[in-house]
XYZ file of C-alpha atoms in Angstrom:
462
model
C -14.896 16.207 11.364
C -17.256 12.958 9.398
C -20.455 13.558 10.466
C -21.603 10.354 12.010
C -22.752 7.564 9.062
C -26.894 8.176 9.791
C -26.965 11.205 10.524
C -28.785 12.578 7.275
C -31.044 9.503 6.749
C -32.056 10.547 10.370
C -33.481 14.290 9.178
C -36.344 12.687 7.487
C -37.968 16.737 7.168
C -39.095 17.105 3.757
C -39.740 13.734 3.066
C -41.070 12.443 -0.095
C -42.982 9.615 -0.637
C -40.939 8.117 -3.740
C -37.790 9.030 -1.842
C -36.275 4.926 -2.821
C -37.844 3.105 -5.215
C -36.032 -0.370 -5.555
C -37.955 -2.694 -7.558
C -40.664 -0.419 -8.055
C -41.187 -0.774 -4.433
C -41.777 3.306 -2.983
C -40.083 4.331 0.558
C -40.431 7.447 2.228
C -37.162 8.045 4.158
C -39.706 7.984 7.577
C -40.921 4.568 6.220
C -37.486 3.407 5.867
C -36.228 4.335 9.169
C -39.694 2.944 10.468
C -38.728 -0.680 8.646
C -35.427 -0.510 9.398
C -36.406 0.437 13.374
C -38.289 -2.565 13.265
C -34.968 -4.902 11.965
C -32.756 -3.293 14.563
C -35.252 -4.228 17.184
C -35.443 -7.795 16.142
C -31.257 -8.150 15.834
C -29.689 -5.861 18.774
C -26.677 -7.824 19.924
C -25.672 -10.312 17.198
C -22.278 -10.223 16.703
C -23.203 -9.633 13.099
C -26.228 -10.484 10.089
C -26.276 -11.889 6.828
C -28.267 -10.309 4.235
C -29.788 -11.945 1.232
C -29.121 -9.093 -1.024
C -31.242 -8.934 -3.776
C -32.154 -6.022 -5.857
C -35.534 -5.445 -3.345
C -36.508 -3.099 -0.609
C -36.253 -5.841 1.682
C -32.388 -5.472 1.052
C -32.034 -1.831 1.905
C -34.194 -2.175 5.169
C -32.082 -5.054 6.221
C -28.980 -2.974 5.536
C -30.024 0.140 7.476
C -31.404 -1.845 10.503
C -28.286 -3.383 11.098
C -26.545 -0.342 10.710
C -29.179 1.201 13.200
C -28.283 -1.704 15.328
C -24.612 -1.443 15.057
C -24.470 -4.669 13.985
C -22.069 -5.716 11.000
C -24.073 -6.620 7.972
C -22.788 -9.440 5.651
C -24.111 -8.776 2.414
C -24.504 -12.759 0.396
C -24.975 -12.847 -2.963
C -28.424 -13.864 -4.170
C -27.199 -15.974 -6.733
C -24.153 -17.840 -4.305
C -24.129 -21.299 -4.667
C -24.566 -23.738 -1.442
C -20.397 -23.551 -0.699
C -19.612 -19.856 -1.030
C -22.696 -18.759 0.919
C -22.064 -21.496 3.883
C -18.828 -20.234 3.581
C -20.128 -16.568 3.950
C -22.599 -17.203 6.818
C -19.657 -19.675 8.552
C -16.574 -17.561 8.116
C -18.604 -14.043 9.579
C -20.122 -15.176 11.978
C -23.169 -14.011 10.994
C -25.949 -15.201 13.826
C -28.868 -14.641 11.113
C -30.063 -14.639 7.455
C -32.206 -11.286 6.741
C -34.556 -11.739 3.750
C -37.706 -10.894 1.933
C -40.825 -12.927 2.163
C -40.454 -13.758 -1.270
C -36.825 -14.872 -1.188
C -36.430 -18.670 -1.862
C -33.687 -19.743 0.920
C -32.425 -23.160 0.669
C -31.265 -24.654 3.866
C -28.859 -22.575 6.139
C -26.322 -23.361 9.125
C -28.647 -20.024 10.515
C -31.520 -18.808 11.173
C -33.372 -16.846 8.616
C -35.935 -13.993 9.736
C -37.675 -12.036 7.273
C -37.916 -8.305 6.702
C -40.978 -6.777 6.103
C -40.813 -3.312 4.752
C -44.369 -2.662 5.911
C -43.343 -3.360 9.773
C -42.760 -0.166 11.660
C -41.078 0.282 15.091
C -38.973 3.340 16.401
C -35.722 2.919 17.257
C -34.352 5.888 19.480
C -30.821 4.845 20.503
C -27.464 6.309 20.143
C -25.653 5.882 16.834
C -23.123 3.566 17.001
C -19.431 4.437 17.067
C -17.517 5.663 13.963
C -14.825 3.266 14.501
C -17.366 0.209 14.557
C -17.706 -1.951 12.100
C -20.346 -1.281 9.367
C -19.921 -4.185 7.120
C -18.270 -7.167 6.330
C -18.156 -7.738 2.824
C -16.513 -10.964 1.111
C -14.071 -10.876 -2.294
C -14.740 -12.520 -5.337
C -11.912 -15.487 -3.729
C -10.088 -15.261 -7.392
C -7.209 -16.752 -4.913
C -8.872 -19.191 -2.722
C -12.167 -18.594 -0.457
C -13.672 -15.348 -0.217
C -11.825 -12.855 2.463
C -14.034 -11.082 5.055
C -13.116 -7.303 4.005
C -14.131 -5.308 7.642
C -15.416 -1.875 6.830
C -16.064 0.946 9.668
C -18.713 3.701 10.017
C -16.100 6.354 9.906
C -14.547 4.687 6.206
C -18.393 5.020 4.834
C -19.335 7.993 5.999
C -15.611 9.679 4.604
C -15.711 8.031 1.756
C -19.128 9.271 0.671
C -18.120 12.802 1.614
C -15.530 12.777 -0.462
C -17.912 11.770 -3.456
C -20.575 14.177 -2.649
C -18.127 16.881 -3.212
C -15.821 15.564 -6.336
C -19.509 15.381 -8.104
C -21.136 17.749 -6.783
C -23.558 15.148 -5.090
C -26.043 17.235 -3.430
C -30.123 16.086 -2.149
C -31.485 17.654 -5.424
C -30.096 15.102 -7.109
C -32.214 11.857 -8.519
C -30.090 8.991 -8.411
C -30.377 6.161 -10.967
C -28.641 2.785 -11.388
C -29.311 -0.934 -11.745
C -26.244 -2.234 -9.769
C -26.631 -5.587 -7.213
C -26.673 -4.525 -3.844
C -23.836 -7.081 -2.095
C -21.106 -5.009 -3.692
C -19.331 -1.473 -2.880
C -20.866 -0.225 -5.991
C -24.178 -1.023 -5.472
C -24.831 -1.029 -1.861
C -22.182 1.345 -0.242
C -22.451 3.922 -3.431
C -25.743 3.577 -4.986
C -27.646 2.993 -1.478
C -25.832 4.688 1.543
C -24.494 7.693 -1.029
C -27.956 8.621 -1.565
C -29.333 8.296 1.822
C -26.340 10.303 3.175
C -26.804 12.941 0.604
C -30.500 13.206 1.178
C -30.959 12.574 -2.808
C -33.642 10.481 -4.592
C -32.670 7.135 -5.216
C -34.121 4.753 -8.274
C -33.106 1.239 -8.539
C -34.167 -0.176 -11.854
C -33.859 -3.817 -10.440
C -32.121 -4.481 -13.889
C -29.834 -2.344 -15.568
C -31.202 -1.912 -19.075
C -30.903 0.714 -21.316
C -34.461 1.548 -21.496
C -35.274 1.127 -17.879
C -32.200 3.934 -17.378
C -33.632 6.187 -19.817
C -37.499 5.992 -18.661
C -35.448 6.861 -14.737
C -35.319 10.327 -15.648
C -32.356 11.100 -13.532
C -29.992 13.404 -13.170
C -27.032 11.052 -11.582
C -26.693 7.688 -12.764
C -24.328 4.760 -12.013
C -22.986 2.294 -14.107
C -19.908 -0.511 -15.297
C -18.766 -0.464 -18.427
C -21.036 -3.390 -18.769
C -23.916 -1.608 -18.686
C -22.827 1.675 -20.446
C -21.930 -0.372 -23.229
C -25.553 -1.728 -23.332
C -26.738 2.017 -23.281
C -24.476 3.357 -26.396
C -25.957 0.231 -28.166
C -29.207 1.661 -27.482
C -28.569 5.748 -29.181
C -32.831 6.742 -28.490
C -32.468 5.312 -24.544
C -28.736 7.193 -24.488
C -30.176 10.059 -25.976
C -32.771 9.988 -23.446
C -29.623 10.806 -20.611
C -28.903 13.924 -22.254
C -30.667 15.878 -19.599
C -28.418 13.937 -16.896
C -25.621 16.202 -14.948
C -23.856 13.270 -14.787
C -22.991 9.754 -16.105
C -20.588 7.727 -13.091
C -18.675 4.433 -14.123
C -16.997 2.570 -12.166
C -15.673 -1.373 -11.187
C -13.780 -1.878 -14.118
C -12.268 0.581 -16.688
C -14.534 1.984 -18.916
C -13.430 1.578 -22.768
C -12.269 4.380 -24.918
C -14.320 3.862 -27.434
C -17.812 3.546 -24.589
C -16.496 6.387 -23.617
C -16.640 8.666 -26.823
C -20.146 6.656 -27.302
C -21.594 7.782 -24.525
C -20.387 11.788 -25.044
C -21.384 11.358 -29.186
C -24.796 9.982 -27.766
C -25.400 12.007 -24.752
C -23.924 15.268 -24.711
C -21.651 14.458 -22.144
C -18.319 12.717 -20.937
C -18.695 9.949 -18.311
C -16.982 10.462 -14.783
C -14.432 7.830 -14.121
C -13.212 6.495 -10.591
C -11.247 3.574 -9.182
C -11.438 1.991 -6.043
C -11.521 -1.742 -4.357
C -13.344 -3.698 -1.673
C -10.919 -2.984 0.737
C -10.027 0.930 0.163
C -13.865 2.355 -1.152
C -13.549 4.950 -3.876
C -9.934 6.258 -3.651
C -9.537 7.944 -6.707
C -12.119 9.904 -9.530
C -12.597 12.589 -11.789
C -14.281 15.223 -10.588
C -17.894 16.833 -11.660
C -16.221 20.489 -12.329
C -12.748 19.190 -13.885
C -11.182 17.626 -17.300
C -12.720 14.217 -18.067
C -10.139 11.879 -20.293
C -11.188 8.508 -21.483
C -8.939 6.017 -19.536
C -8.196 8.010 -16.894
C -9.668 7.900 -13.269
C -8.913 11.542 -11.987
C -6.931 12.458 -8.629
C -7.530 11.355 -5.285
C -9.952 12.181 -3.269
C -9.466 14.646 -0.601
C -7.243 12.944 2.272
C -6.065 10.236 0.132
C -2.756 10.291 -0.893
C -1.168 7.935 -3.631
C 2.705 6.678 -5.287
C 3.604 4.663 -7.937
C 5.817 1.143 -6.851
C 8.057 1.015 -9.534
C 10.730 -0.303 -11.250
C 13.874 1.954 -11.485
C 13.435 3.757 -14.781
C 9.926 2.470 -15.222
C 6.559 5.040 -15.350
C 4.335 1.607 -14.678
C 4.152 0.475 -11.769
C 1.680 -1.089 -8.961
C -0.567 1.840 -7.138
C -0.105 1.934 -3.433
C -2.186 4.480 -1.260
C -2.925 5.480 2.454
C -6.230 7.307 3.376
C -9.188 7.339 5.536
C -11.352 5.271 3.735
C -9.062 1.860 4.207
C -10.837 -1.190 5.553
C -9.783 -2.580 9.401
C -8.699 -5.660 7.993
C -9.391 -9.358 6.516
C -11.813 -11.159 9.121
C -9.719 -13.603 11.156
C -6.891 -13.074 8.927
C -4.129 -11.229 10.508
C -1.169 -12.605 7.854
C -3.351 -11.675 5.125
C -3.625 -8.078 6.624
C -0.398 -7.680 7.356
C 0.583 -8.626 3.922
C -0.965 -5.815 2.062
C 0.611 -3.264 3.836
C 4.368 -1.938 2.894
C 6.907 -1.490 5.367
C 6.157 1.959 6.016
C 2.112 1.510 6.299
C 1.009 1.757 2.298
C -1.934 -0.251 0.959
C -0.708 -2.312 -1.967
C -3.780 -2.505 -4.234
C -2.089 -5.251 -6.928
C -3.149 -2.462 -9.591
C -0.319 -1.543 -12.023
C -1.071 2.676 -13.004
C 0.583 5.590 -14.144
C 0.195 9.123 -12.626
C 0.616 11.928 -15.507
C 2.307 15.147 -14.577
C -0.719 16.874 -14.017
C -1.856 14.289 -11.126
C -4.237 11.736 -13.602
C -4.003 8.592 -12.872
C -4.419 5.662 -15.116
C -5.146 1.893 -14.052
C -3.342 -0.223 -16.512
C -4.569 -3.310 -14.835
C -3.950 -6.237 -12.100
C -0.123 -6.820 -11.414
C -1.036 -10.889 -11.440
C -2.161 -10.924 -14.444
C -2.250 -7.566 -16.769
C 1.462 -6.866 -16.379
C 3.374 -8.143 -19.093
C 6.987 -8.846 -19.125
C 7.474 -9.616 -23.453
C 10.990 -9.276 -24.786
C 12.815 -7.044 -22.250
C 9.218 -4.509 -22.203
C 6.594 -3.667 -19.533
C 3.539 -3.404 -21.246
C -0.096 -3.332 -19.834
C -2.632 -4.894 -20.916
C -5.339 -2.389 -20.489
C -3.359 0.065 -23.481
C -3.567 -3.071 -25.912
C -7.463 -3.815 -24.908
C -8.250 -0.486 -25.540
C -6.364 -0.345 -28.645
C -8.355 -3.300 -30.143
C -11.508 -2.157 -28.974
C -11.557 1.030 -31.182
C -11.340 -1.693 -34.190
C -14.854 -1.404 -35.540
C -15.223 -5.009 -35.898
C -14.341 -6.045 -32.274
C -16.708 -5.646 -29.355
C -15.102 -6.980 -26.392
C -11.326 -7.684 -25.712
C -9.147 -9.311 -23.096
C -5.190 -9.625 -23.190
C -3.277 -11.375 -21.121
C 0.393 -12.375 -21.268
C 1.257 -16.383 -22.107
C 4.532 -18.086 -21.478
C 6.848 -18.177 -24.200
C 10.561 -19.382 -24.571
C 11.930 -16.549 -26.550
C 10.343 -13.167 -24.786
C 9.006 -14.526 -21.346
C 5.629 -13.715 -22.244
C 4.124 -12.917 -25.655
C 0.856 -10.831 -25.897
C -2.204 -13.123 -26.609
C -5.589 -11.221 -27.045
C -9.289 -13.077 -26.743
C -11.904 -10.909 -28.267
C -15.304 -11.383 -29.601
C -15.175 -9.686 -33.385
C -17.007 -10.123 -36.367
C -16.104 -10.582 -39.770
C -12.058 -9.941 -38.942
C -9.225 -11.790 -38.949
C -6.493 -12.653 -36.112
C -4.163 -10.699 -38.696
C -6.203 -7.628 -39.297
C -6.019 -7.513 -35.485
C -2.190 -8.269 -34.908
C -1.377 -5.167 -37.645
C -4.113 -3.322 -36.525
C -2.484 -2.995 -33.231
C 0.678 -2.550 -34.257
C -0.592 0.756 -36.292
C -2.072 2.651 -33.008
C 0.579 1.358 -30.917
C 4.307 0.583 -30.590
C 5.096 -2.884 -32.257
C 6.164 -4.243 -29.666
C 2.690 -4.028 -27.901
C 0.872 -5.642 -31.255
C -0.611 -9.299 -29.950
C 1.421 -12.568 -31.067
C -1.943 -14.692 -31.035
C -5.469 -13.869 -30.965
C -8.544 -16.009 -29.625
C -11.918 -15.265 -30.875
C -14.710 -16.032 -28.386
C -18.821 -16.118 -28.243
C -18.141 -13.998 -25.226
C -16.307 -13.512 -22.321
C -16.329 -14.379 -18.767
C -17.241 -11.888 -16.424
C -18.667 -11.549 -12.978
C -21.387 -9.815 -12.100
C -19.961 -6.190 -11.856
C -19.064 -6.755 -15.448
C -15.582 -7.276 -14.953
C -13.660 -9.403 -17.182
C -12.756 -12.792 -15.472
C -9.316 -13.516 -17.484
C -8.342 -16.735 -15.135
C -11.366 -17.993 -16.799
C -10.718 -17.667 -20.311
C -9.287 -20.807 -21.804
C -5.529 -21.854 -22.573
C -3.607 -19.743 -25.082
């Protein structure tokens, strides 16, 4: 049985002063709970909180007082402009705005009270229910306004289980990243993982190469984003050597990061996949075979198929677990509508399971599936394809309407010193003609959010 979601950050014996650092701001565990005593206090029967989550100390107080409380927290962007955080604070309900003192909060349809990690009040009462909401986090609204994604207690608490043993995750750990703190990644992972596990926990506010290497840690956290950064970097990768393990995550990490990183560090990178609405569903393990583009095997009590077309190995991912979400806030149809027939989550990813259980994200059904002359091809194969090109150092494909083959394969990269030719036969030499780009845009750079993931609805017209 989950062990209820506090439990650990609770035992406070052994405490150490430099337990979280986030922002160079030191916690003992006992000051944390103290802090986040003092939050619960203050917010005890709102219906739910908004938390301006920068990368601060403030943030993780806030967070753990309202899970304390067992009231939902609503993590909001620190960066959100006026619409999408009124949006936020509207749609959830949210009956307050947590920040920092130093937080500059333009005007808000809420109250804002601010945390003080110095405050200190003991909070004694029962934990919350598992099968209470813990969060409410919002999408990235790549389809309209951001969704209310409702996670429970019981979701968190299984879902970081389930990590602690595929890596091994254990309280001797130190755990490093740089990751904002409104996202799964971030928060759930890189804040909750830790206190759950007991381990250390370092936030470099940002995630630079030499701020990970000066960490001295032994498990870090990163998107390909960042690792990127580090391999670009070979004394600060060099310095991760003494690491048990490098973690990446949000968006797939590319081939040629990934032989980088184990030239650079002595090590391959874990992999793992997951969404918003499901956690971490799927990773390579700590003790098993690492292979660049693949994400592992579920996790334990997750169980996964392939949707596909008759005859086809690609198709989308669809799972069923423990670790699920309760539901879109106020949004039964939208619910309803990622769920099969028989009660499968339908992630939108298109992947391939090999024989031996690996799975591989190709990429989003809506708009990395493409249908060119009769073929199914993914666009994640092609992207990593041009990416081990010497001269190219980021890559997006996408498929573009075309009145002969449906779609033809149109790649944007940012290169250097290469032509859209070397690319198109360059391709076509590592992969099946067929796959080889018809067009290819060269960029200064391209859009991303801030987990690092290519934003390809944002890249201009073919």
């Amino acid at each position: 049985m989950t062990a209820p979601l506090l439990t650990s950050l609770a035992a406070s014996g052994g405490d150490r002063p430099d337990a979280l650092t986030v922002g160079g701001h030191r916690l003992s565990r006992e000051e944390l709970l103290g802090a986040a005593g003092a939050v619960a206090a203050r917010i005890a029967g709102a219906p739910a909180v908004a938390v301006h989550a920068s990368a601060t100390s403030e943030t993780v107080v806030a967070v753990v007082g309202a899970l304390l409380a067992g009231v939902p927290a609503v993590p909001v962007p620190p960066d959100s402009g006026p619409a999408e955080r009124d949006h936020i604070l509207r749609d959830s309900g949210a009956a307050l705005l947590l920040a920092g003192a130093a937080a500059e909060i333009a005007e808000v349809p809420v109250e804002t009270v601010r945390v003080d990690p110095a405050e200190r009040a003991e909070w004694s009462k029962a934990e919350p229910a598992p099968e209470s909401a813990a969060f409410t986090l919002y999408t990235s609204g790549t389809t309209g306004a951001p969704k209310g994604v409702v996670i429970s207690r019981r979701a968190v608490a299984a879902d970081l289980d389930a990590l602690a043993d595929a890596w091994a995750w254990t309280a001797e750990d130190t755990l490093v990243h740089g990751l904002p703190l409104f996202h799964v990644h971030g928060l759930v992972l890189g804040v909750l993982g830790a206190l759950r596990t007991g381990s250390r926990l370092v936030h470099t506010g940002r995630p630079t190469a030499a701020a990970y290497a000066a960490a001295g840690g032994s498990l870090y956290f990163g998107v390909p984003t960042v690792w990127n950064r580090v391999v670009q970097d070979p004394e600060s990768a060099r310095a991760l050597s003494g690491a048990r393990l490098l973690v990446s995550g949000s968006a797939p990490l590319p081939a040629p990061v990934f032989r980088d990183l184990e030239r650079l560090t002595g090590q391959r990178p874990v992999e793992r996949y997951g969404m918003t609405e499901t956690l971490i569903t799927v990773s390579t393990r700590a003790d098993g075979e690492r292979r660049p583009g693949s994400v592992g095997t579920p996790l334990p009590g997750i169980r996964t198929r392939i949707a596909a077309e008759e005859g086809a190995e690609v198709g989308e991912l669809q799972l069923t677990g423990p670790t699920l979400f309760d539901g879109y806030l106020n949004r039964p149809e939208a619910t309803s509508g990622c769920y099969t027939e028989d009660g499968w989550f339908r992630t939108g990813d298109i992947a391939t399971v090999e024989p031996d259980g690996f799975h591989r994200i190709v990429g989003r059904a809506s708009t990395d599936m493409i249908k060119s002359g009769g073929y199914r091809i993914g666009a994640g194969e092609i992207e990593n394809a041009l990416l081990d090109h010497p001269a190219v150092h980021e890559a997006a494909v996408v498929g573009a309407p075309h009145e002969d083959l449906g779609q033809q394969i149109v790649a944007y990269v940012v290169a250097d010193g290469v032509t859209e030719q070397d690319l198109i036969d360059f391709v076509a030499t590592q992969l099946s003609v067929h796959k080889r780009p018809r067009k290819v845009r060269f960029l200064d750079a391209l859009p991303r959010n801030a987990m690092g993931k290519p934003q390809k609805k944002l890249l201009p017209p073919a």
